[in-house]
Every structure is written in C-alpha cells, then in structure tokens.
CSV table of C-alpha atoms in Angstrom, one decimal:
chain,number,residue,atom,x,y,z
A,1,MET,CA,0.0,0.0,0.0
A,2,GLU,CA,1.1,3.5,-0.7
A,3,ILE,CA,0.8,6.1,2.1
A,4,ARG,CA,1.4,9.8,1.6
A,5,SER,CA,0.8,12.4,4.3
A,6,THR,CA,0.7,16.1,4.4
A,7,LEU,CA,0.3,18.6,7.3
A,8,ASP,CA,-1.2,22.0,6.6
A,9,ASN,CA,-1.5,24.1,9.8
A,10,ALA,CA,-3.8,21.9,12.0
A,11,HIS,CA,-5.1,19.7,9.2
A,12,ALA,CA,-3.4,16.4,8.3
A,13,ARG,CA,-4.2,14.5,5.1
A,14,ILE,CA,-3.3,10.9,4.6
A,15,ALA,CA,-3.7,9.5,1.1
A,16,LEU,CA,-3.8,5.7,0.8
A,17,GLY,CA,-3.4,3.7,-2.4
A,18,GLY,CA,-3.6,0.0,-3.3
A,19,ARG,CA,-4.6,-2.7,-0.8
A,20,PHE,CA,-5.4,-1.5,2.7
A,21,ASP,CA,-4.9,-4.7,4.7
A,22,PHE,CA,-2.9,-6.3,7.6
A,23,SER,CA,0.4,-5.9,5.7
A,24,SER,CA,-0.1,-2.1,6.0
A,25,HIS,CA,-0.7,-1.9,9.7
A,26,ARG,CA,2.8,-1.0,10.8
A,27,GLU,CA,3.3,1.8,8.3
A,28,PHE,CA,-0.2,3.2,8.8
A,29,ARG,CA,0.2,3.2,12.6
A,30,GLU,CA,3.6,4.9,12.3
A,31,VAL,CA,2.3,7.7,10.0
A,32,THR,CA,-0.9,8.4,12.0
A,33,GLU,CA,0.9,8.3,15.4
A,34,GLN,CA,3.6,10.6,14.2
A,35,LEU,CA,0.9,13.2,13.1
A,36,LEU,CA,-1.1,12.8,16.2
A,37,THR,CA,1.9,13.3,18.5
A,38,LYS,CA,2.7,16.6,17.0
A,39,GLY,CA,-0.1,17.9,19.2
A,40,SER,CA,-1.3,20.6,16.8
A,41,VAL,CA,-3.5,18.4,14.5
A,42,SER,CA,-7.2,19.1,15.0
A,43,SER,CA,-8.5,17.3,12.0
A,44,MET,CA,-7.3,14.4,9.8
A,45,GLU,CA,-8.6,13.3,6.4
A,46,ILE,CA,-8.0,9.8,5.4
A,47,ASP,CA,-8.2,9.8,1.5
A,48,LEU,CA,-9.3,6.4,0.4
A,49,GLY,CA,-9.8,7.4,-3.2
A,50,ALA,CA,-7.0,5.1,-4.5
A,51,VAL,CA,-7.7,2.2,-2.2
A,52,SER,CA,-8.6,-0.9,-4.3
A,53,TYR,CA,-9.4,-3.2,-1.4
A,54,LEU,CA,-9.8,-3.1,2.3
A,55,ASP,CA,-10.3,-5.9,4.8
A,56,SER,CA,-11.3,-6.3,8.4
A,57,SER,CA,-7.9,-5.5,9.7
A,58,ALA,CA,-8.1,-2.1,7.8
A,59,LEU,CA,-11.4,-1.5,9.6
A,60,GLY,CA,-9.7,-2.3,12.9
A,61,MET,CA,-6.9,0.1,12.1
A,62,LEU,CA,-9.4,2.9,11.4
A,63,LEU,CA,-11.1,2.2,14.7
A,64,MET,CA,-7.9,2.3,16.6
A,65,LEU,CA,-7.0,5.6,14.8
A,66,ARG,CA,-10.4,7.0,15.8
A,67,ASP,CA,-9.8,6.2,19.5
A,68,LYS,CA,-6.3,7.7,19.4
A,69,ALA,CA,-7.6,10.8,17.6
A,70,ARG,CA,-10.4,11.3,20.0
A,71,ALA,CA,-7.9,11.2,22.9
A,72,ALA,CA,-5.9,13.9,21.0
A,73,SER,CA,-9.1,16.0,20.3
A,74,CYS,CA,-8.6,15.4,16.6
A,75,GLU,CA,-11.6,14.8,14.2
A,76,ILE,CA,-11.2,12.0,11.6
A,77,ARG,CA,-12.9,12.1,8.2
A,78,LEU,CA,-12.9,9.4,5.5
A,79,ALA,CA,-12.8,10.9,2.1
A,80,ASN,CA,-13.1,10.0,-1.6
A,81,CYS,CA,-14.4,6.5,-1.0
A,82,SER,CA,-15.1,4.5,-4.1
A,83,ALA,CA,-18.4,2.5,-4.3
A,84,PRO,CA,-16.8,-0.8,-3.2
A,85,VAL,CA,-14.9,0.8,-0.3
A,86,ARG,CA,-18.0,2.7,0.8
A,87,GLN,CA,-20.0,-0.5,0.7
A,88,VAL,CA,-17.6,-2.2,3.1
A,89,LEU,CA,-17.7,0.8,5.4
A,90,GLU,CA,-21.5,0.9,5.4
A,91,VAL,CA,-21.8,-2.9,6.1
A,92,ALA,CA,-19.6,-2.3,9.1
A,93,ASN,CA,-21.8,0.7,10.1
A,94,PHE,CA,-18.8,3.1,9.9
A,95,GLN,CA,-21.1,5.9,8.9
A,96,LYS,CA,-22.2,6.0,12.5
A,97,LEU,CA,-18.6,6.4,13.7
A,98,PHE,CA,-16.9,8.6,11.0
A,99,THR,CA,-17.8,11.4,8.6
A,100,ILE,CA,-17.6,9.7,5.2
A,101,THR,CA,-17.5,11.8,2.0
C-alpha cells in the first residue's frame, strides 16, 4: 500500500493507495501516530480514493485511529471513498462512527 501524508496548519491529510490490509498496519500506525503526537493536529482526512481493497484489519486500524484521535481531540474524516470501499464501510456501520465523504 502507498501512504502519503501532508500537514497544513492543524489539518493532516493521509492519502492511501492500493490494498489496505494487515500488511499495511505498521506503516499506517507509524504515520498516523507521528501526526497525532505533533499535538497541533485538530483534523485528519483519510483519503481512500486510490484504495482498491480493504479488509477487516483495515477497519480495525481505522477504529484504533479513531480512538487515538479522539484522545488527542482530533476529528477524523474518511474521504473520496469508491463505491466498493463505501459499501464495506457501510456494512460495518462506519457511517455512525466517522464522517464519510
């Protein structure tokens, strides 16, 4: 999986590409924790536009990120979801936990 992150003032953006699965967990955790520990991030957008596949471990990573972000007073938004990705998120009721665009 490809991960690109940017930080603009208090807004972080993480663009993911390819397969978002267990093999990505270490890199995803490192990138998100690094941004959250800066202390100045109040919102984070996870751009899923280039994600071709996600599995239950990806859902778990997003839930763990949500918990850590909440503790850091950071709002998480899932953006640019393709129809198949959105379907997986909706089956898991993520629309109740995240803002999804």
